């Protein structure tokens, strides 16, 4: 009889021992019984017969995690504090039965991409460095450079992974890649239908997929002969997972570059300070088309002011297109009584409820709890309820009532709920059936449309005033990115509503100056100069959560090389009926943080390494 240590896929528990008559390779995916359920696990190691009774491995599959995937899972599990089973849970294994039969064929590369001299220089630079940053302005042709690099990889019979931050970028990118590479491109994202998923996987397994593109999950596919990983919009927050394992796909890509010994390209017009400090970069300036952008500032809190309405009017008259960004969805973010000051908060979360006119309700954006819109204040019975903090739905409504015959659409998570709706909205915009697109972050990312001559940006001050060490970086990069969706071919006007004109104006066309200044501000305190780690405790019973936090905080004190920056209630004290407490740690090295936390482990503690959320 053989004995094996097996970690259960997606389970937070440690490994268990099972037995089998067969010899099984390390990394093999197997089926076992656990607490009367049949579950999948991964064989980690063979071991001696234990002194307790073990059960049989029920089934040995043809799926196997490679040595490198195992190393990667170990890294994820240690660095991001999750079980090995959870780390393997984000990956897909290789199929040992499948043979590549598509080594030739479909190398239908047409038409050849011709890069400009500057783009060529950039490509040469990227090829010379194992991990490098392509710091190229919006519209400067970064995507074309990646594509040329993919082409070269294909010539060397190597495959490339192309990461993009969000599914909202996939339809256009898919089209762009398909046009060039045909069937050699495979898209991978969570909204694929089971049939599409199966087809994509088949092509990945048999090797006919040469370019594997998609959001962060595309990083963990069983790609053979990997040659290159490109992380587009590397600064983007959606690379960071907000549930366990709380990994950052950009950082995992860099790590993979090392263990797979392949090149990694990080691309952005607004690189994160961390990447800028850590890796060599090539600066690509100006758009590919020599269009001009004019920035205008209006000192105002967010509203559709006469200046904005005028500009929209002119754009409509000229039969051009506009985009309007604001960081808030729904009609309004808050409902407040103007007589007693009562704010409507969720019953289960300590956050305000947003007003949605379409559903005539106020909704919690954290737990989805909803109530119908109240007619009078629940505290003082006053009918004078006021809504504040403008959202996308309200802007759409106001634009509709302001202009006759305007095609205005909302572009956010409330409306774009499926892959199809996304594809169709973007197609309508591209076909100029939409005059004005009003959206949240979704609108700011990487889209390449040529007819946008006006970008209106609201709500930046709310981003800038957040208590987050990255608030400046976030607000400025949002402005640069939204502005970058306009004037890609023709010239454009960018209208910014803010009381912080000095800040935005100083850096809007000199992002590297911002990065240089930001270095000073972060030294000794924040990443990339220090490592941060947040530990969360949440429980229905607030006392229990608080006690667990206190206990861990006290035991962490004996580690002198890890500083406790703060501890206590979270900014958002309660979410989905659970009370939340936190500890924030700072250190020079992540290894010190890992050592300290491992020694003080508490079952309630949820560790968030390199956190980007502080609410
Ligand atoms: N060498 C080239 N030949 C022809 N067209 C090009 C070339 N380089 C860029 N373009 C065109 O210029 C436009 C902008 O390029 P691209 O989308 O690659 O920029 P980007 O740097 O990826 O932009 P962003 O950061 O805003 O996503 C695209 O329409 C692209 O087709
Ligand atoms: Zn709630």
Coordinates of C-alpha atoms in Angstrom, one line a residue, residues 45-539:
X45 CA 4.0 13.9 -1.5
X46 CA 4.2 10.3 -0.7
X47 CA 4.6 9.5 3.0
X48 CA 5.1 6.6 5.5
X49 CA 2.2 4.6 6.8
X50 CA 0.6 6.7 9.5
X51 CA -0.5 5.3 12.8
X52 CA -4.1 6.0 12.1
X53 CA -6.5 4.4 9.7
X54 CA -6.6 6.0 6.2
X55 CA -9.2 5.8 3.5
X56 CA -8.7 4.9 -0.2
X57 CA -8.1 7.3 -3.0
X58 CA -11.3 6.8 -5.0
X59 CA -10.1 7.9 -8.5
X60 CA -6.9 9.0 -10.1
X61 CA -7.5 11.5 -12.9
X62 CA -5.4 12.3 -16.0
X63 CA -5.1 15.9 -14.7
X64 CA -1.8 16.8 -13.2
X65 CA -0.3 20.0 -11.7
X66 CA 3.2 20.6 -13.0
X67 CA 6.3 21.0 -10.8
X68 CA 6.2 24.8 -11.5
X69 CA 2.5 25.0 -10.6
X70 CA 3.3 23.2 -7.3
X71 CA 6.0 25.8 -6.6
X72 CA 3.7 28.6 -7.5
X73 CA 0.9 27.2 -5.2
X74 CA 3.4 26.9 -2.4
X75 CA 4.5 30.5 -2.9
X76 CA 0.8 31.8 -3.0
X77 CA 0.0 29.8 0.1
X78 CA 2.9 31.2 2.1
X79 CA 2.9 34.8 0.9
X80 CA -0.9 35.3 0.8
X81 CA -1.7 33.1 3.8
X82 CA -4.1 30.6 2.4
X83 CA -4.1 26.8 2.3
X84 CA -2.4 24.9 -0.5
X85 CA -5.8 23.7 -1.5
X86 CA -7.0 27.2 -2.0
X87 CA -3.9 28.1 -4.0
X88 CA -4.4 25.1 -6.3
X89 CA -8.0 26.1 -6.5
X90 CA -7.2 29.1 -8.7
X91 CA -5.1 27.0 -11.2
X92 CA -6.1 24.5 -13.8
X93 CA -4.0 21.4 -14.2
X94 CA -2.4 19.9 -17.4
X95 CA -4.0 16.9 -19.1
X96 CA -1.5 14.0 -19.3
X97 CA -3.5 12.2 -22.0
X98 CA -3.7 15.0 -24.5
X99 CA -1.0 15.3 -27.2
X100 CA -0.3 18.5 -29.1
X101 CA -1.4 18.0 -32.7
X102 CA -1.5 21.6 -33.6
X103 CA 2.2 22.5 -33.6
X104 CA 1.9 23.6 -37.1
X105 CA -1.2 24.9 -38.9
X106 CA -3.0 28.1 -38.1
X107 CA 0.2 30.2 -38.2
X108 CA -1.9 32.6 -40.2
X109 CA -0.2 35.8 -39.2
X110 CA -1.6 38.6 -41.3
X111 CA -1.0 41.3 -42.0
X112 CA 2.4 41.9 -40.4
X113 CA 2.5 44.6 -37.8
X114 CA 4.9 47.4 -38.7
X115 CA 6.0 49.3 -35.7
X116 CA 7.3 52.9 -35.7
X117 CA 11.0 53.4 -35.0
X118 CA 10.2 54.4 -31.4
X119 CA 7.9 51.4 -30.9
X120 CA 10.7 49.2 -32.3
X121 CA 13.1 50.7 -29.8
X122 CA 10.6 49.9 -27.1
X123 CA 10.3 46.3 -28.2
X124 CA 14.1 45.8 -28.2
X125 CA 14.3 47.3 -24.8
X126 CA 11.6 44.9 -23.5
X127 CA 13.3 41.9 -25.0
X128 CA 16.6 42.9 -23.3
X129 CA 15.1 42.9 -19.8
X130 CA 13.6 39.9 -18.1
X131 CA 10.9 42.1 -16.4
X132 CA 10.4 45.6 -17.7
X133 CA 7.9 48.4 -17.7
X134 CA 6.5 49.8 -20.9
X135 CA 5.6 53.3 -19.7
X136 CA 3.7 54.6 -22.7
X137 CA 1.1 57.3 -22.9
X138 CA -2.5 56.4 -23.6
X139 CA -2.9 55.7 -27.3
X140 CA 0.9 55.5 -27.9
X141 CA 0.6 52.1 -29.4
X142 CA 1.5 49.7 -26.5
X143 CA -0.9 47.1 -27.7
X144 CA 0.7 47.0 -31.1
X145 CA 4.1 46.4 -29.4
X146 CA 2.7 43.5 -27.4
X147 CA 1.2 42.1 -30.6
X148 CA 4.6 42.3 -32.3
X149 CA 6.2 40.6 -29.4
X150 CA 3.5 37.8 -29.5
X151 CA 4.3 37.4 -33.2
X152 CA 7.9 36.8 -32.4
X153 CA 7.0 34.4 -29.7
X154 CA 5.0 32.4 -32.2
X155 CA 7.9 32.3 -34.5
X156 CA 9.9 30.7 -31.7
X157 CA 7.0 28.3 -31.0
X158 CA 6.4 29.9 -27.7
X159 CA 3.1 30.9 -26.2
X160 CA 2.1 34.1 -24.6
X161 CA -0.2 35.0 -21.8
X162 CA -1.8 38.4 -22.2
X163 CA -3.4 39.8 -19.0
X164 CA -5.9 42.6 -19.0
X165 CA -7.4 44.1 -15.9
X166 CA -11.1 43.5 -16.5
X167 CA -13.5 41.6 -18.6
X168 CA -14.8 45.0 -19.8
X169 CA -11.8 45.2 -22.0
X170 CA -12.1 41.8 -23.6
X171 CA -14.6 42.3 -26.5
X172 CA -12.5 44.9 -28.3
X173 CA -9.2 43.3 -27.5
X174 CA -10.5 40.0 -28.6
X175 CA -11.5 41.5 -32.0
X176 CA -8.2 43.2 -32.3
X177 CA -6.2 40.1 -31.6
X178 CA -8.5 37.9 -33.7
X179 CA -8.2 40.1 -36.7
X180 CA -4.5 39.6 -36.5
X181 CA -3.9 36.2 -35.1
X182 CA -7.1 34.3 -36.0
X183 CA -7.7 31.1 -34.1
X184 CA -4.4 31.2 -32.4
X185 CA -6.0 33.5 -29.8
X186 CA -8.0 32.2 -26.9
X187 CA -9.9 34.4 -24.5
X188 CA -10.4 33.2 -21.0
X189 CA -12.7 34.9 -18.5
X190 CA -15.4 34.1 -15.9
X191 CA -18.3 35.0 -18.2
X192 CA -17.6 32.4 -20.9
X193 CA -20.4 29.9 -21.4
X194 CA -19.6 26.3 -20.4
X195 CA -19.3 25.5 -24.1
X196 CA -16.9 28.3 -24.8
X197 CA -14.9 27.4 -21.8
X198 CA -14.6 23.8 -23.0
X199 CA -13.5 24.9 -26.4
X200 CA -10.9 27.3 -25.1
X201 CA -9.5 24.7 -22.7
X202 CA -9.3 22.2 -25.5
X203 CA -7.2 24.6 -27.5
X204 CA -5.0 25.3 -24.5
X205 CA -4.5 21.6 -23.8
X206 CA -3.7 20.6 -27.4
X207 CA -1.5 23.6 -27.8
X208 CA -3.3 25.3 -30.7
X209 CA -3.8 28.4 -28.5
X210 CA -0.7 30.6 -28.9
X211 CA -2.0 33.7 -27.2
X212 CA -4.0 33.2 -24.1
X213 CA -5.8 36.5 -23.1
X214 CA -8.0 37.6 -20.3
X215 CA -8.3 39.0 -16.8
X216 CA -6.3 37.6 -13.9
X217 CA -7.6 34.0 -14.0
X218 CA -5.9 33.6 -17.4
X219 CA -2.6 33.5 -15.6
X220 CA -3.3 30.1 -14.1
X221 CA -4.0 28.1 -17.2
X222 CA -2.0 25.0 -18.1
X223 CA 0.0 26.7 -20.9
X224 CA 2.8 24.7 -22.5
X225 CA 6.0 26.3 -23.7
X226 CA 5.3 29.6 -22.2
X227 CA 7.6 32.4 -23.5
X228 CA 6.1 35.7 -22.4
X229 CA 3.6 37.2 -20.0
X230 CA 2.2 40.7 -20.7
X231 CA 0.4 42.5 -18.0
X232 CA -1.5 45.4 -19.6
X233 CA -2.6 48.3 -17.4
X234 CA -0.4 46.9 -14.7
X235 CA -1.5 49.7 -12.2
X236 CA -5.0 48.4 -12.2
X237 CA -6.6 47.4 -8.9
X238 CA -8.7 44.6 -10.4
X239 CA -5.5 42.5 -10.5
X240 CA -5.8 42.2 -6.8
X241 CA -8.2 39.5 -5.6
X242 CA -10.5 40.6 -2.8
X243 CA -11.1 37.1 -1.5
X244 CA -8.8 34.3 -0.6
X245 CA -6.3 33.8 -1.9
X246 CA -5.8 37.6 -1.9
X247 CA -3.2 37.6 -4.6
X248 CA -2.2 40.3 -7.0
X249 CA -2.0 38.9 -10.5
X250 CA 0.6 41.4 -11.5
X251 CA 2.9 40.3 -8.8
X252 CA 2.3 36.6 -9.5
X253 CA 3.1 37.3 -13.1
X254 CA 6.5 38.7 -12.0
X255 CA 7.1 35.7 -9.8
X256 CA 6.1 33.3 -12.6
X257 CA 8.5 35.1 -14.9
X258 CA 11.3 33.9 -12.6
X259 CA 10.2 30.3 -12.1
X260 CA 9.3 29.8 -15.8
X261 CA 12.3 31.8 -16.9
X262 CA 10.3 33.9 -19.3
X263 CA 10.0 37.6 -20.1
X264 CA 7.4 39.7 -18.3
X265 CA 6.2 43.0 -19.7
X266 CA 4.2 45.4 -17.5
X267 CA 2.5 48.1 -19.5
X268 CA 0.8 51.3 -18.5
X269 CA 0.4 55.0 -19.2
X270 CA 0.1 55.5 -15.4
X271 CA 2.4 52.9 -13.9
X272 CA 2.2 52.2 -10.2
X273 CA 5.0 53.7 -8.2
X274 CA 6.0 50.3 -7.1
X275 CA 6.6 49.0 -10.6
X276 CA 8.3 52.3 -11.6
X277 CA 10.7 52.1 -8.8
X278 CA 11.5 48.4 -9.1
X279 CA 11.9 47.7 -12.8
X280 CA 13.7 49.3 -15.7
X281 CA 11.3 51.2 -18.0
X282 CA 11.0 52.4 -21.6
X283 CA 9.2 55.7 -22.0
X284 CA 7.0 56.0 -25.0
X285 CA 5.6 59.5 -25.3
X286 CA 2.6 61.0 -27.2
X287 CA -0.2 59.3 -29.0
X288 CA 0.3 57.2 -32.2
X289 CA -1.9 59.7 -34.0
X290 CA -0.8 63.3 -33.4
X291 CA -4.0 64.5 -31.9
X292 CA -4.1 67.2 -29.3
X293 CA -5.9 67.4 -26.0
X294 CA -7.0 70.5 -24.2
X295 CA -7.7 70.4 -20.4
X296 CA -10.2 72.7 -18.8
X297 CA -10.9 72.9 -15.1
X298 CA -14.1 74.0 -13.4
X299 CA -14.1 74.7 -9.6
X300 CA -17.2 73.0 -8.5
X301 CA -18.5 70.0 -6.7
X302 CA -20.0 67.5 -8.9
X303 CA -23.0 68.6 -10.9
X304 CA -23.9 69.0 -14.6
X305 CA -23.0 72.7 -14.7
X306 CA -23.8 75.1 -17.6
X307 CA -20.2 74.7 -18.8
X308 CA -20.6 70.9 -19.0
X309 CA -24.0 71.1 -20.6
X310 CA -22.7 73.6 -23.2
X311 CA -19.8 71.4 -24.1
X312 CA -22.0 68.4 -24.5
X313 CA -24.4 70.4 -26.7
X314 CA -21.5 71.4 -29.0
X315 CA -20.3 67.9 -29.2
X316 CA -23.8 66.7 -30.2
X317 CA -24.2 69.4 -32.8
X318 CA -20.9 68.5 -34.3
X319 CA -22.1 64.8 -34.4
X320 CA -19.2 63.8 -32.3
X321 CA -19.1 61.6 -29.2
X322 CA -18.5 62.2 -25.5
X323 CA -17.8 60.2 -22.4
X324 CA -18.6 61.2 -18.9
X325 CA -16.9 59.6 -15.9
X326 CA -17.9 59.7 -12.3
X327 CA -17.0 57.3 -9.6
X328 CA -20.5 56.7 -8.3
X329 CA -23.2 54.5 -9.6
X330 CA -27.0 54.6 -8.9
X331 CA -28.8 58.0 -8.9
X332 CA -27.3 59.2 -5.6
X333 CA -25.1 57.8 -3.0
X334 CA -26.8 59.2 0.1
X335 CA -30.2 59.9 1.4
X336 CA -30.3 62.4 4.2
X337 CA -33.0 64.2 6.2
X338 CA -32.4 68.0 5.9
X339 CA -34.2 68.6 9.2
X340 CA -32.6 66.2 11.6
X341 CA -29.5 65.1 9.7
X342 CA -30.4 61.4 9.8
X343 CA -28.6 59.4 7.1
X344 CA -30.1 56.2 5.8
X345 CA -27.7 53.4 6.5
X346 CA -27.9 49.7 5.8
X347 CA -29.3 47.6 8.6
X348 CA -26.4 45.2 8.2
X349 CA -23.5 47.4 7.2
X350 CA -22.2 50.7 8.4
X351 CA -22.5 52.4 5.1
X352 CA -25.1 54.7 3.5
X353 CA -27.7 53.3 1.2
X354 CA -27.7 54.4 -2.5
X355 CA -30.8 55.6 -4.2
X356 CA -31.9 53.7 -7.3
X357 CA -34.9 55.4 -9.0
X358 CA -35.2 52.6 -11.5
X359 CA -36.1 50.1 -8.8
X360 CA -37.6 52.8 -6.6
X361 CA -35.4 51.6 -3.8
X362 CA -32.5 52.4 -1.6
X363 CA -29.8 49.7 -1.8
X364 CA -26.7 48.7 0.1
X365 CA -23.8 48.3 -2.3
X366 CA -22.1 46.0 0.2
X367 CA -24.7 43.4 1.0
X368 CA -27.5 44.2 -1.5
X369 CA -30.0 44.9 1.2
X370 CA -32.8 47.1 -0.2
X371 CA -35.8 49.1 1.0
X372 CA -38.3 51.1 -0.9
X373 CA -37.5 54.8 -1.1
X374 CA -38.9 56.4 2.1
X375 CA -41.2 59.3 1.8
X376 CA -40.5 60.8 5.2
X377 CA -37.6 60.6 7.7
X378 CA -37.8 57.5 9.8
X379 CA -36.5 59.5 12.8
X380 CA -38.3 62.9 12.8
X381 CA -41.0 62.3 10.2
X382 CA -39.9 65.3 8.2
X383 CA -40.7 65.0 4.4
X384 CA -37.6 66.9 3.6
X385 CA -35.3 64.1 2.5
X386 CA -32.4 65.1 0.3
X387 CA -30.2 63.0 -2.0
X388 CA -26.6 63.7 -2.4
X389 CA -23.5 62.6 -4.3
X390 CA -24.4 62.3 -8.0
X391 CA -24.4 58.9 -9.6
X392 CA -24.3 57.6 -13.2
X393 CA -28.1 56.9 -13.4
X394 CA -28.9 60.4 -12.4
X395 CA -26.5 61.9 -14.9
X396 CA -28.1 59.9 -17.7
X397 CA -31.6 61.1 -16.6
X398 CA -30.5 64.7 -16.5
X399 CA -28.9 64.5 -19.9
X400 CA -32.0 63.0 -21.4
X401 CA -34.2 65.7 -20.0
X402 CA -31.8 68.4 -21.2
X403 CA -31.4 67.4 -24.8
X404 CA -33.9 66.2 -27.3
X405 CA -32.9 63.2 -29.4
X406 CA -29.7 62.3 -27.5
X407 CA -28.5 58.8 -27.3
X408 CA -27.1 58.5 -23.9
X409 CA -26.3 55.3 -22.1
X410 CA -25.2 54.2 -18.7
X411 CA -22.0 52.1 -18.5
X412 CA -21.5 50.5 -15.1
X413 CA -22.1 47.3 -13.1
X414 CA -25.8 48.1 -12.7
X415 CA -26.5 48.0 -16.4
X416 CA -23.6 45.9 -17.9
X417 CA -24.5 42.7 -16.2
X418 CA -23.5 40.1 -18.8
X419 CA -20.8 39.6 -21.4
X420 CA -23.3 40.1 -24.1
X421 CA -24.6 43.4 -22.8
X422 CA -21.1 44.6 -22.6
X423 CA -20.3 43.6 -26.1
X424 CA -23.4 45.2 -27.5
X425 CA -22.9 48.5 -25.6
X426 CA -19.4 48.8 -26.9
X427 CA -20.5 47.9 -30.4
X428 CA -23.2 50.6 -30.3
X429 CA -20.6 53.1 -29.1
X430 CA -18.2 52.1 -31.8
X431 CA -20.9 52.3 -34.5
X432 CA -21.7 55.8 -33.2
X433 CA -25.2 54.8 -32.1
X434 CA -24.4 56.2 -28.7
X435 CA -23.6 59.9 -28.4
X436 CA -22.7 60.1 -24.8
X437 CA -21.5 57.2 -22.6
X438 CA -21.8 57.8 -18.9
X439 CA -19.8 55.4 -16.7
X440 CA -17.8 54.5 -13.7
X441 CA -14.2 53.0 -13.6
X442 CA -15.4 50.7 -16.4
X443 CA -15.3 53.5 -18.9
X444 CA -11.7 54.5 -18.0
X445 CA -9.9 51.4 -19.0
X446 CA -8.0 50.8 -22.2
X447 CA -10.8 51.2 -24.7
X448 CA -9.7 52.3 -28.2
X449 CA -12.4 54.3 -29.9
X450 CA -11.6 57.0 -32.3
X451 CA -14.7 59.3 -32.3
X452 CA -14.5 60.8 -28.8
X453 CA -13.9 64.5 -28.8
X454 CA -15.1 65.3 -25.3
X455 CA -14.3 63.7 -21.9
X456 CA -16.0 65.0 -18.8
X457 CA -14.6 63.9 -15.5
X458 CA -16.5 64.4 -12.2
X459 CA -16.0 63.3 -8.7
X460 CA -12.2 63.2 -8.7
X461 CA -12.0 65.2 -5.4
X462 CA -13.9 62.3 -3.7
X463 CA -11.1 60.0 -4.8
X464 CA -8.4 62.4 -3.8
X465 CA -9.8 62.9 -0.3
X466 CA -9.9 59.2 0.5
X467 CA -7.8 58.1 3.5
X468 CA -5.6 55.8 1.4
X469 CA -1.9 56.3 0.8
X470 CA -2.6 55.8 -2.9
X471 CA -5.4 58.4 -3.1
X472 CA -3.3 60.8 -5.2
X473 CA -2.1 58.1 -7.5
X474 CA -5.6 56.7 -7.9
X475 CA -7.2 60.1 -8.7
X476 CA -4.5 61.2 -11.1
X477 CA -4.3 58.0 -13.0
X478 CA -8.1 57.9 -13.3
X479 CA -8.0 61.3 -14.9
X480 CA -5.2 60.4 -17.2
X481 CA -6.9 57.2 -18.2
X482 CA -10.3 58.7 -18.8
X483 CA -8.8 61.6 -20.7
X484 CA -6.9 58.9 -22.7
X485 CA -10.1 57.5 -24.1
X486 CA -10.7 60.7 -25.9
X487 CA -8.8 62.4 -28.6
X488 CA -7.2 59.1 -29.8
X489 CA -7.3 60.2 -33.4
X490 CA -8.9 63.7 -33.6
X491 CA -8.3 66.4 -31.0
X492 CA -10.4 66.5 -27.9
X493 CA -11.4 68.6 -24.9
X494 CA -11.2 67.2 -21.4
X495 CA -13.4 69.0 -18.8
X496 CA -12.4 68.4 -15.2
X497 CA -14.6 69.3 -12.2
X498 CA -12.3 69.8 -9.2
X499 CA -11.2 72.1 -6.5
X500 CA -7.7 70.7 -6.9
X501 CA -6.8 72.1 -10.3
X502 CA -3.2 72.8 -9.2
X503 CA -2.6 69.2 -8.4
X504 CA -4.1 67.8 -11.5
X505 CA -2.7 70.4 -13.8
X506 CA 0.8 70.1 -12.5
X507 CA 1.0 66.4 -13.4
X508 CA -1.6 65.7 -16.1
X509 CA 0.9 65.6 -18.9
X510 CA 3.9 64.7 -16.8
X511 CA 3.1 61.5 -15.0
X512 CA 6.8 60.8 -14.4
X513 CA 7.1 64.1 -12.4
X514 CA 4.2 62.9 -10.2
X515 CA 6.0 59.5 -9.7
X516 CA 9.2 61.3 -8.7
X517 CA 7.4 63.6 -6.2
X518 CA 5.4 60.7 -4.9
X519 CA 8.6 58.9 -4.0
X520 CA 9.4 61.5 -1.4
X521 CA 6.0 61.3 0.1
X522 CA 6.1 57.6 0.5
X523 CA 9.7 57.2 1.8
X524 CA 10.0 55.5 5.2
X525 CA 6.3 55.0 5.3
X526 CA 4.6 53.3 2.4
X527 CA 5.2 50.9 -0.5
X528 CA 7.4 50.4 -2.4
X529 CA 9.7 51.4 0.5
X530 CA 7.9 49.5 3.1
X531 CA 5.7 46.4 3.1
X532 CA 2.2 46.7 4.4
X533 CA -0.1 43.9 5.6
X534 CA -3.6 44.2 6.9
X535 CA -5.2 41.6 9.1
X536 CA -9.0 41.5 9.3
X537 CA -11.2 40.0 11.9
X538 CA -14.9 39.7 11.3
X539 CA -17.6 38.0 13.3

